[in-house]
XYZ file of C-alpha atoms in Angstrom:
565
model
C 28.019 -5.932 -42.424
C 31.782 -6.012 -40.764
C 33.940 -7.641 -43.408
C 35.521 -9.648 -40.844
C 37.604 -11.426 -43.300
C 39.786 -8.665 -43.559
C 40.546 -8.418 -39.084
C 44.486 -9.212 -38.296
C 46.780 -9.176 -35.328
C 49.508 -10.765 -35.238
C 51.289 -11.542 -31.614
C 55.054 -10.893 -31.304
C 55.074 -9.262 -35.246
C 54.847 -5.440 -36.412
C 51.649 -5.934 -35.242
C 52.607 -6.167 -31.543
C 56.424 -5.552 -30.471
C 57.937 -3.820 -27.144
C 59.292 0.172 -27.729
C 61.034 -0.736 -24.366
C 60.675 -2.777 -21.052
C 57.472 -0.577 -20.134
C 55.905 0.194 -23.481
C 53.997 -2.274 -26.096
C 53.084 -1.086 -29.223
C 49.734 -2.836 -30.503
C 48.159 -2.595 -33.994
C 44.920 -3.714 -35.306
C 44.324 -4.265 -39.091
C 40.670 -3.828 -40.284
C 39.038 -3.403 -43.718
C 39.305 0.233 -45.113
C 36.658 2.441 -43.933
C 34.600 -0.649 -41.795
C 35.083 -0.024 -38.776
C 33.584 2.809 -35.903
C 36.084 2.212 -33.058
C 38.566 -0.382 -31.507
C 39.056 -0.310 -27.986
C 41.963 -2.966 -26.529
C 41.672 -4.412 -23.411
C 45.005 -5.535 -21.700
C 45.868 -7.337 -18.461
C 48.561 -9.041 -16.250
C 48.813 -12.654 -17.501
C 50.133 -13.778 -14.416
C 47.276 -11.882 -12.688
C 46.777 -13.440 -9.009
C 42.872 -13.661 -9.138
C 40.557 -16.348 -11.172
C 38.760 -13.254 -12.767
C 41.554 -10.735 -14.467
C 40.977 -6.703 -14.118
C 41.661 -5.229 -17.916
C 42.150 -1.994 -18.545
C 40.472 -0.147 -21.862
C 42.705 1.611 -24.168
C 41.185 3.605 -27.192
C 43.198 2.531 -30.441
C 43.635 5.550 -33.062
C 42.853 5.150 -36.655
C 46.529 5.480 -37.364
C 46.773 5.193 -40.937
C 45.210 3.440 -44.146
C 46.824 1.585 -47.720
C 44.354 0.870 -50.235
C 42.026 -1.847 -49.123
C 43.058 -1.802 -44.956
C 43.098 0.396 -42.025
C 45.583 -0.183 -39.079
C 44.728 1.306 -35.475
C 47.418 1.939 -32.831
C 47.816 2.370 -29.197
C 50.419 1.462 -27.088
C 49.968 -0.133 -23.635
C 52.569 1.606 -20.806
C 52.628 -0.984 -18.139
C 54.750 -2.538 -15.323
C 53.676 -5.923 -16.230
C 55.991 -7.837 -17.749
C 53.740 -10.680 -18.764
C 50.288 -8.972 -20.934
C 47.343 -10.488 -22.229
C 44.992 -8.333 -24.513
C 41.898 -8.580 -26.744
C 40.166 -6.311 -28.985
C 36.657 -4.595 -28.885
C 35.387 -3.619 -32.633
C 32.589 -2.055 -33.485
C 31.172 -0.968 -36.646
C 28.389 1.175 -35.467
C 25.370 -1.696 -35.984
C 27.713 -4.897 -34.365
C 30.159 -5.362 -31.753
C 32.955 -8.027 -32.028
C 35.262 -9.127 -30.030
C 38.919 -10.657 -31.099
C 41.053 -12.981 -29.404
C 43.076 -16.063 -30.136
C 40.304 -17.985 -30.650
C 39.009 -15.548 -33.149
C 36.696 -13.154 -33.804
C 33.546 -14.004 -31.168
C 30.389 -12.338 -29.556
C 31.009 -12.553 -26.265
C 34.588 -12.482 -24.459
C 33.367 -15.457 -22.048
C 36.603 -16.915 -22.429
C 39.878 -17.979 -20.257
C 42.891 -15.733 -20.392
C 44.929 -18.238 -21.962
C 42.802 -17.591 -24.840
C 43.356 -13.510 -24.654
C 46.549 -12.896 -27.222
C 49.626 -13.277 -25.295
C 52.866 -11.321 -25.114
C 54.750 -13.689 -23.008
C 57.183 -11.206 -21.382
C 58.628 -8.299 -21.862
C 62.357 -9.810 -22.353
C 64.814 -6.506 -22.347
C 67.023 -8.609 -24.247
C 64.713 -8.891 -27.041
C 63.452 -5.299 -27.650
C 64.322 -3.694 -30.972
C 67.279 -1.646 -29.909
C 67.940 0.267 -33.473
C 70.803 2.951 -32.730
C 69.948 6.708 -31.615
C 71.806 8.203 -33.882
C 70.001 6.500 -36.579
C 66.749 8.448 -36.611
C 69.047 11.825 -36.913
C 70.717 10.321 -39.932
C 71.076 12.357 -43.440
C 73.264 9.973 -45.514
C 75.968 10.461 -47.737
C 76.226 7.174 -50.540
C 79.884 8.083 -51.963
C 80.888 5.394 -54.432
C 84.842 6.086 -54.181
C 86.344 6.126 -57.387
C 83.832 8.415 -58.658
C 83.782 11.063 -56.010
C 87.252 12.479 -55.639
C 90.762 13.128 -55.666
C 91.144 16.401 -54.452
C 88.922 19.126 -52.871
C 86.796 19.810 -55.533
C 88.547 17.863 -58.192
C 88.896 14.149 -60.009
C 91.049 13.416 -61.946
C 89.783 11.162 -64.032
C 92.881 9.077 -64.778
C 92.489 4.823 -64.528
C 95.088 3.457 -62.164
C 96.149 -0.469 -62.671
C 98.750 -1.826 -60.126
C 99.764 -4.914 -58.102
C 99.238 -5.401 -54.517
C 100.306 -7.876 -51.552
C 97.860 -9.232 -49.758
C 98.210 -9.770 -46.414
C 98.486 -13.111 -46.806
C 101.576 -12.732 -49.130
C 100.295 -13.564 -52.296
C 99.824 -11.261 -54.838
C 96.500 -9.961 -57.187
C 96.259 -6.736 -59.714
C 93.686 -4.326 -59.110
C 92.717 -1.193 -60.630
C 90.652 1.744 -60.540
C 88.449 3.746 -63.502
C 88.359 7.473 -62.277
C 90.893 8.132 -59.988
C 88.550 8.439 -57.101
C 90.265 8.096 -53.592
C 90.258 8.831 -49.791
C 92.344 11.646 -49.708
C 89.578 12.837 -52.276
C 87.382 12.255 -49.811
C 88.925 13.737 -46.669
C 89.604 17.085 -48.825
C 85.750 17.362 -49.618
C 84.556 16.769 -46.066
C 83.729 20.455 -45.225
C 81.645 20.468 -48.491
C 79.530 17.726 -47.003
C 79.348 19.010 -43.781
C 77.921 22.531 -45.310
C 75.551 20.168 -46.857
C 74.417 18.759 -43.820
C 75.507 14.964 -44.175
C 76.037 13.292 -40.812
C 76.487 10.043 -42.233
C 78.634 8.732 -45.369
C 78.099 4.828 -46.529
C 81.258 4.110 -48.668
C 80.903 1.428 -51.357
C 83.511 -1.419 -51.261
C 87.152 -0.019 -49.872
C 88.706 -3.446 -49.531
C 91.176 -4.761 -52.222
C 89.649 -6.166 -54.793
C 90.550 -6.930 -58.763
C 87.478 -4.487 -60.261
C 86.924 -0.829 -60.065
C 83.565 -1.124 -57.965
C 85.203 -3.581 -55.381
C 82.669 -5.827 -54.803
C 84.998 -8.990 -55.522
C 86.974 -8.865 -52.497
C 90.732 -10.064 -52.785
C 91.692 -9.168 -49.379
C 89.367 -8.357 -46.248
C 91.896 -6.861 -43.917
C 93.180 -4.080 -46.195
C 92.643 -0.767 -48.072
C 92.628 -1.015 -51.902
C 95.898 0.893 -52.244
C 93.725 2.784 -55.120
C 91.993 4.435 -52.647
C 94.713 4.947 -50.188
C 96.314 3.450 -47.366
C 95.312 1.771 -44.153
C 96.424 5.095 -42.151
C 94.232 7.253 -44.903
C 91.434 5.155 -43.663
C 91.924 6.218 -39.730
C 92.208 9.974 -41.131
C 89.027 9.845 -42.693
C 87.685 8.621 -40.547
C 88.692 10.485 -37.450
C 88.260 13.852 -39.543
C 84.744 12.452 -40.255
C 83.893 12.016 -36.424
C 85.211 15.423 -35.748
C 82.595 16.774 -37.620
C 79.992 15.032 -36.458
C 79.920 12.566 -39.388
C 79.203 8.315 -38.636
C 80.930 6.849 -41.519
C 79.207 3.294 -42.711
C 81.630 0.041 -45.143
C 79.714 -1.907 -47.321
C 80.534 -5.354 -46.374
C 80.440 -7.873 -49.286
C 80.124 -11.382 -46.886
C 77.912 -13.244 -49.753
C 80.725 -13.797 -52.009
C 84.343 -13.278 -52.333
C 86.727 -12.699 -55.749
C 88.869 -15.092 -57.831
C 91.895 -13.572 -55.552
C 90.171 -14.146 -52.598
C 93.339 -16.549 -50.314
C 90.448 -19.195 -50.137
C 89.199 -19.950 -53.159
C 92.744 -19.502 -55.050
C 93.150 -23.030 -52.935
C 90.259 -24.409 -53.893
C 91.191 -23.769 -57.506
C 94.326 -24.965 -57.115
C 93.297 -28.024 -54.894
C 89.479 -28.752 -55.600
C 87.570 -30.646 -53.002
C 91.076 -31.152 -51.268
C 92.014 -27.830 -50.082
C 91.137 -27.290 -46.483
C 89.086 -24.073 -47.806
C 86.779 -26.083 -49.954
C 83.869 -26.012 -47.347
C 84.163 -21.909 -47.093
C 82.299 -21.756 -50.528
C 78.559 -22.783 -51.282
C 77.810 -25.799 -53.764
C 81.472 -26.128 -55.027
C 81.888 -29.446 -56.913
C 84.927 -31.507 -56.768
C 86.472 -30.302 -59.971
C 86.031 -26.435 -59.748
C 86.057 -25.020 -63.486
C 86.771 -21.400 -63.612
C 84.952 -20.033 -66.840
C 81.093 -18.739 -67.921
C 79.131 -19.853 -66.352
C 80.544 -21.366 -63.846
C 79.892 -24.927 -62.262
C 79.911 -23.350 -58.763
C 77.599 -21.133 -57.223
C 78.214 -17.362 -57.301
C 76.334 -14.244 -56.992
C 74.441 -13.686 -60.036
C 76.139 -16.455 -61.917
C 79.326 -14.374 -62.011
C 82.367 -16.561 -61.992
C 84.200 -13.740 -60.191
C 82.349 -13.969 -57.128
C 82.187 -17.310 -56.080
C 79.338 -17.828 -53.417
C 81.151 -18.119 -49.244
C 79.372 -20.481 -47.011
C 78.682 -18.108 -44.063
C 77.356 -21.566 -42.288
C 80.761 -22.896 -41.775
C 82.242 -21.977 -38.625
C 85.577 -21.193 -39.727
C 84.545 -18.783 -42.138
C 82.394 -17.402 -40.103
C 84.875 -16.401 -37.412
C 86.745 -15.539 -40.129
C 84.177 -12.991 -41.719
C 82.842 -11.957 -38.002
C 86.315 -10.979 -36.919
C 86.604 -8.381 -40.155
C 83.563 -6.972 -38.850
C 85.085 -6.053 -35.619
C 88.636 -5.617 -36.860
C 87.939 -2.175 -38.362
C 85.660 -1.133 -35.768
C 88.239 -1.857 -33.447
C 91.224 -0.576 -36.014
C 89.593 2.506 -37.653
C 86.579 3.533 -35.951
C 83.601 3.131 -38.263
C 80.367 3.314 -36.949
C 78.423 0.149 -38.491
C 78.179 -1.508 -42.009
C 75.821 -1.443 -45.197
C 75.823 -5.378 -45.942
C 75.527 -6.474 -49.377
C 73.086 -9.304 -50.795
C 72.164 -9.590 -47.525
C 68.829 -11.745 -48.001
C 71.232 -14.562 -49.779
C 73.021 -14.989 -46.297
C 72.474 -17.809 -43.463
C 69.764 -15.635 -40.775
C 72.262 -17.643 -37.994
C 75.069 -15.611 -39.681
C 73.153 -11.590 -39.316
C 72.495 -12.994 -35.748
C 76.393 -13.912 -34.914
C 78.005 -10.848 -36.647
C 75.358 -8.171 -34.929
C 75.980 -9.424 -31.534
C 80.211 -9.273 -32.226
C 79.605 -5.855 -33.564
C 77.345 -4.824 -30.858
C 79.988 -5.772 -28.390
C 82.623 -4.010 -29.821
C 80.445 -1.057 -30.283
C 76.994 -0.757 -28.606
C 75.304 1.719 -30.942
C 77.009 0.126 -34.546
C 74.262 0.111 -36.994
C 73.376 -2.346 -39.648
C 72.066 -1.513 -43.053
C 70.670 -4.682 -45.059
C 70.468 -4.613 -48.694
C 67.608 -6.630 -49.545
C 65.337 -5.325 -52.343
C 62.183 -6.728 -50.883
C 59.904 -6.312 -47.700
C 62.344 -7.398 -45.192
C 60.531 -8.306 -42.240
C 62.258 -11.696 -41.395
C 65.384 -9.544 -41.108
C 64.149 -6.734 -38.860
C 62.991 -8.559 -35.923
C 65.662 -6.921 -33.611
C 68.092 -9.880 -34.228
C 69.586 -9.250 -37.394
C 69.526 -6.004 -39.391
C 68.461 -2.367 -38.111
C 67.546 -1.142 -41.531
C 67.134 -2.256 -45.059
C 67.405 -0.376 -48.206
C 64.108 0.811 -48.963
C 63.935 -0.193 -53.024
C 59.954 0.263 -52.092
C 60.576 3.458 -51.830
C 62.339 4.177 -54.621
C 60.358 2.415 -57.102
C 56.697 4.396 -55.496
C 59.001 7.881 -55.853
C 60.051 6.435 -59.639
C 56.047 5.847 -60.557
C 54.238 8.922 -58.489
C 57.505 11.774 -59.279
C 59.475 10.615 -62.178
C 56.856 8.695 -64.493
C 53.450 10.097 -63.405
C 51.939 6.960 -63.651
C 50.786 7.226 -59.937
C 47.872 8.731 -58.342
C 47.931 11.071 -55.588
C 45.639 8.535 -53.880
C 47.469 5.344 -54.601
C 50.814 7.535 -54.124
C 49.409 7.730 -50.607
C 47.647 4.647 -49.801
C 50.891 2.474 -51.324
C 53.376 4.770 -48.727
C 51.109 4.109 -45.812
C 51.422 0.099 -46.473
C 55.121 0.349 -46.808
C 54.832 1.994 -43.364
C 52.698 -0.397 -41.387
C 54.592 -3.149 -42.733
C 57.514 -2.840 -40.062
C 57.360 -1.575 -36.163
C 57.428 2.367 -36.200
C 60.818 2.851 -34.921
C 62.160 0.435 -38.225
C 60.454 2.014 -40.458
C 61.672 5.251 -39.097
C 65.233 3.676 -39.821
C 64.765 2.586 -43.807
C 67.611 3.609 -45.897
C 65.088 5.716 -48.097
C 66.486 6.762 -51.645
C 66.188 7.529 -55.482
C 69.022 6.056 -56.870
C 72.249 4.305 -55.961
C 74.989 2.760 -57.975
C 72.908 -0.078 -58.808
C 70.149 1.971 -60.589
C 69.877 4.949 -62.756
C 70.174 8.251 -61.866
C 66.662 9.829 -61.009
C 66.957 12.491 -62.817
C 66.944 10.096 -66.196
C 63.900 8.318 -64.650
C 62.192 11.815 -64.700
C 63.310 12.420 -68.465
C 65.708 15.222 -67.637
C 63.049 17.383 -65.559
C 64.984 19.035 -62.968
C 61.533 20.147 -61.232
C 59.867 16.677 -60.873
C 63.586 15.437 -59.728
C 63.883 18.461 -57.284
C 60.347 17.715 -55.820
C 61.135 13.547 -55.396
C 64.453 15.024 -53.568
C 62.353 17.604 -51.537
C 60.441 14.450 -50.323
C 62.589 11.870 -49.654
C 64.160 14.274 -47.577
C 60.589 15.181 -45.141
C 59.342 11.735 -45.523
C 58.858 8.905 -43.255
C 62.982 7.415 -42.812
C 66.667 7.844 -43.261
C 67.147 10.480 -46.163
C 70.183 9.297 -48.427
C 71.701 11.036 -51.306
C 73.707 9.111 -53.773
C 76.672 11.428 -54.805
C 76.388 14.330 -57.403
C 72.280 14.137 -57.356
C 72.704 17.549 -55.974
C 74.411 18.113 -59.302
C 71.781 16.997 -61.300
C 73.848 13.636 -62.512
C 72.088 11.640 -64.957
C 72.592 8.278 -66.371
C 70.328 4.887 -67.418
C 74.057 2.500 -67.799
C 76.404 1.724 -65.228
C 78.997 3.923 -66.649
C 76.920 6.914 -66.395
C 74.954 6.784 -63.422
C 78.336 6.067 -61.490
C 79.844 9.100 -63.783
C 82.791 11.055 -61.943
C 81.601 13.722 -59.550
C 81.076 17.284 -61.652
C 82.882 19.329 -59.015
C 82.171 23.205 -59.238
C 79.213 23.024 -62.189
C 77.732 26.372 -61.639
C 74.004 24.835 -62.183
C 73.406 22.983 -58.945
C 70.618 22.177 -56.776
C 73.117 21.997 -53.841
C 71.517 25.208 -51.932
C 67.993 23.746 -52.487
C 69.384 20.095 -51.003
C 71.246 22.083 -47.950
C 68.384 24.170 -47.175
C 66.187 21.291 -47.040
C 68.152 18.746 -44.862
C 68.865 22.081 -42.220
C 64.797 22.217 -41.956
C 64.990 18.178 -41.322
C 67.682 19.016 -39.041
C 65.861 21.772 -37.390
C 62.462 19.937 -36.861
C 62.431 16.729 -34.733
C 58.594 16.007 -35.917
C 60.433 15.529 -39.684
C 62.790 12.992 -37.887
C 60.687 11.078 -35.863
C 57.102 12.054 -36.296
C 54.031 10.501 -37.694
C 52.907 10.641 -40.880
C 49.107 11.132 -41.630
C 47.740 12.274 -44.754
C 45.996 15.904 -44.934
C 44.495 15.686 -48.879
C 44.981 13.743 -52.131
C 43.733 15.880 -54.674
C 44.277 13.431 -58.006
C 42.845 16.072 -59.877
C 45.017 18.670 -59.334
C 47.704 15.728 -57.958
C 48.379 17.515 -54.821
C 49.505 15.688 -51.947
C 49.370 17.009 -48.511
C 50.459 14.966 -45.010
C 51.711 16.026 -41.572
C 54.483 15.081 -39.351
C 53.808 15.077 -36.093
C 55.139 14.289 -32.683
C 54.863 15.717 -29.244
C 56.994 18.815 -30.050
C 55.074 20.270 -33.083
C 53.241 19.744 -36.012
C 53.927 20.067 -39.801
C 51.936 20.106 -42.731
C 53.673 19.776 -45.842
C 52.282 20.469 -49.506
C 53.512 18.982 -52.382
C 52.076 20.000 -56.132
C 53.109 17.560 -58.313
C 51.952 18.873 -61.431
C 52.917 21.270 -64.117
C 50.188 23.791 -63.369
C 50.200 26.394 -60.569
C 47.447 25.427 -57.631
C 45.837 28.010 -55.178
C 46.111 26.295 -51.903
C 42.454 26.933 -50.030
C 42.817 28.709 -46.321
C 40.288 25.813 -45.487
C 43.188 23.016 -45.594
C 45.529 24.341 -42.881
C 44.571 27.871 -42.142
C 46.623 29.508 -44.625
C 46.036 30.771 -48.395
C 48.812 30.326 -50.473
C 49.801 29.778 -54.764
C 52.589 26.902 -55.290
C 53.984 26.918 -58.324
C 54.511 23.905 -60.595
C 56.217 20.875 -58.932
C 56.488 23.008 -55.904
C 56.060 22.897 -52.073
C 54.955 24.627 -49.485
C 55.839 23.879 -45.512
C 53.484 24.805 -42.779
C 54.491 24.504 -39.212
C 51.645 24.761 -36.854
């Protein structure tokens, strides 16, 4: 019997979204292993006759999690107004679904068909080109560098004044800056980065920067305002988008605004800018206001109040406009006004049309990644399936599989193409201490991320096997010229990603899951060319059968093997 219980589509969703002003991608959710075929039938809503001609399209059994399947097709059409239903079969019964549900017979009025309204050009998912290319670079600055191949490891505490005249003390831990940065570019361009996301560069009291004192300025730690156009520029000339975190949730203590508010309470003409701030502010632990994780430091901004939004909007143009950057990496983004994302990505947009936006939001992020708001999210889903099947072993080949193939189908194809995908970042350990200090299961987690389904990003020094479970270790200074690197393994790897557009923008469908053996084998695939990729994930040699993809061959213990067909 058809467990028609488990039958979705959702109109205007993941489940049915236009690639472009001719092309409609449409998915069909079924139960795992139910169902024999699904055929769509689409038509012109507007169509001039009583009776509407519908054309069949077969759907392909795309991909499966662990209780669903999900077919695919996509409708190329001139029509700019579509109506569709589905045909399902299960070998013994034939259903058909529509918005009145799932029925016998399709004796019903268009109206009733599922309805994309129209094909609005305004409202297709435009996610940058460049995107899909994207190897990333996560630099956290005052860990990186000072010099070309050097830190120096020295704290530096100073006074600054902001550009609003007043004054705040800031400091750094490691010395890190961006002539550090600037000097190392070749070494990253070897590697085959064509993207670096900098963590906080703005002044700001703390080391990590994420309690902005001033929006409009370099943290003279770091460098100058002029530094930043060098870097930049000397980025672009080799092919390298550079990416600013933007922290728009919350501000620091020496942030112009809430210094008034401090001094003046519900007087000061600032006093709406912040979130939930009572009449009497009181500046201790924890505070009586609301901040980002209770933090007194980082008093929460009220990105609903039109002044500060204009305020916050215009320092996402101004250094677009005034040094060049290519998009931004926006912190706590879920804790931020939707109407906000909206505002700031059509600013940035107009200043420049292919700017990218990087959520970080720790959960599924649909909400954000309907085409209005974000391009991409950092992919913690990813990270955290990578922790249990690479580092802990706690994971199946099979659930491995099934668990990647859900965090797929959760978004359209082309955003789940452009997830931030990583191991670790300077708000987690290092990967290499999630895997206990085994450089091979570490190596083969990096070997994936960087063939797997979205953006590849490496968080600084994991090609030099950095470790670290506290804050002060995993964001431990940069171990320039340690002779016992992985950094020929990582550049190899991201040339082959380079090399192969099916790795960039192909599908992913699974080959095997041997759990016994916990092999893992899936292809990417796109018009181009084909590639099956092996991955042993064990600490015992396996003897790959010539019946799986034509070729005999022994991988070695958390090893790989690439076969392009």
């Amino acid at each position: 019997k058809m467990k028609e219980e488990a039958i979705l589509h959702i109109p205007l969703s993941q489940y049915a979204y236009s690639q472009d002003e001719n092309h409609l991608a449409i998915r069909l959710r079924t139960a795992k292993n139910d169902c024999k075929s699904c055929v769509l039938y689409f038509g012109d809503r507007c169509y001039p006759k009583e009776k509407i001609e519908v054309t069949p399209l077969e759907m392909e059994l795309a991909g499966s999690d662990q209780v669903f399947d999900y077919y695919e097709t996509t409708i190329e059409t001139d029509y700019t107004r579509v109506c569709y239903y589905f045909e399902i079969t299960d070998g013994n019964k034939v259903l058909y679904y529509c918005e009145r549900g799932l029925i016998e017979h399709i004796e019903v009025s268009r109206t009733e068909y599922f309805q994309f309204p129209y094909i609005r050009r305004e409202e297709v998912c435009r996610i940058p080109a460049w995107a899909k290319d994207m190897v990333m670079y996560h630099i956290f600055p005052d860990s990186f560098a000072t010099d070309k191949n050097y830190i120096s490891k020295v704290p530096v505490t100073m006074g600054v004044t902001k550009c609003d005249g007043t004054t705040a003390d800031v400091k750094s831990n490691l010395g890190g800056n961006l002539r550090g940065i600037i000097a190392n570019l070749d070494y990253l361009k070897e590697l085959g980065v064509n993207c670096i996301y900098l963590n906080p560069v703005f002044v700001a009291n703390s080391y990590h920067k994420y309690d902005t004192a001033d929006y409009m300025d370099i943290d003279p730690c770091f460098g100058t305002k002029q530094d930043m156009k060098e870097l930049v520029a000397a980025c672009h000339s080799r092919g390298i988008r550079v990416l600013f975190d933007g922290v728009f949730n919350h501000c620091g203590p020496d942030f112009f605004a809430f210094v008034d508010v401090l001094k003046n309470g519900s007087k000061s003409k600032y006093y709406d800018w912040f979130y939930d701030m009572p009449d009497k502010v009181e500046y201790k632990n924890p505070p009586n206001y609301a901040a980002f994780a209770y933090v007194k430091e980082m008093p929460k901004l009220n990105t609903s109040n039109p002044e500060l939004r204009e305020y916050l909007i215009n320092v996402g143009t101004y250094w677009i406009r005034e040094v060049g950057i290519d998009g931004w990496r926006l912190d706590v983004a879920n804790e931020i006004d939707h109407d906000f994302w909206r505002h700031f990505k059509t600013a940035i947009r107009k200043e420049k049309p292919d700017a990218l936006m990087i959520g970080e939001i720790w959960e599924d992020s649909w909400v954000w990644l309907m085409g209005d708001q974000m391009d991409s999210t950092m992919n913690y889903r990813f990270t955290y399936l990578c922790t249990d099947f690479f580092a802990k072993q706690v994971m199946s080949v099979t659930e491995f599989d099934e668990s990647v193939q859900r965090m797929i189908y959760r978004y359209p194809r082309e955003v789940s193409l452009a997830q931030m995908n990583f191991l670790d970042s300077h708000d987690v350990p290092r990967f290499l201490s999630l895997c206990e200090g085994d450089r091979r299961r570490m190596r083969l987690a990096f070997f994936y991320l960087i063939m797997g389904y979205g953006i590849p990003s490496i968080f600084y020094g994991d090609e030099y096997y950095l470790d670290g479970y506290k804050e002060s270790e995993y964001r431990q200074p940069m171990p320039w010229l340690k002779p016992d690197n992985a950094y020929e393994d990582f550049k190899r790897w991201i040339s082959f990603r380079h090399e192969n557009s099916a790795i960039r923008n192909g599908s992913y469908k699974t080959v095997l899951t041997d759990d016994d053996n916990r092999v893992y084998a899936f292809a990417r695939e796109n018009k181009e060319q084909k590639i099956v990729i092996v991955i042993n994930n064990s600490d015992k040699p396996y003897l790959m059968s010539k019946d799986l993809i034509g070729v005999e061959k022994d991988i070695e213990a958390f090893g790989y093997f690439i076969h392009v067909i």
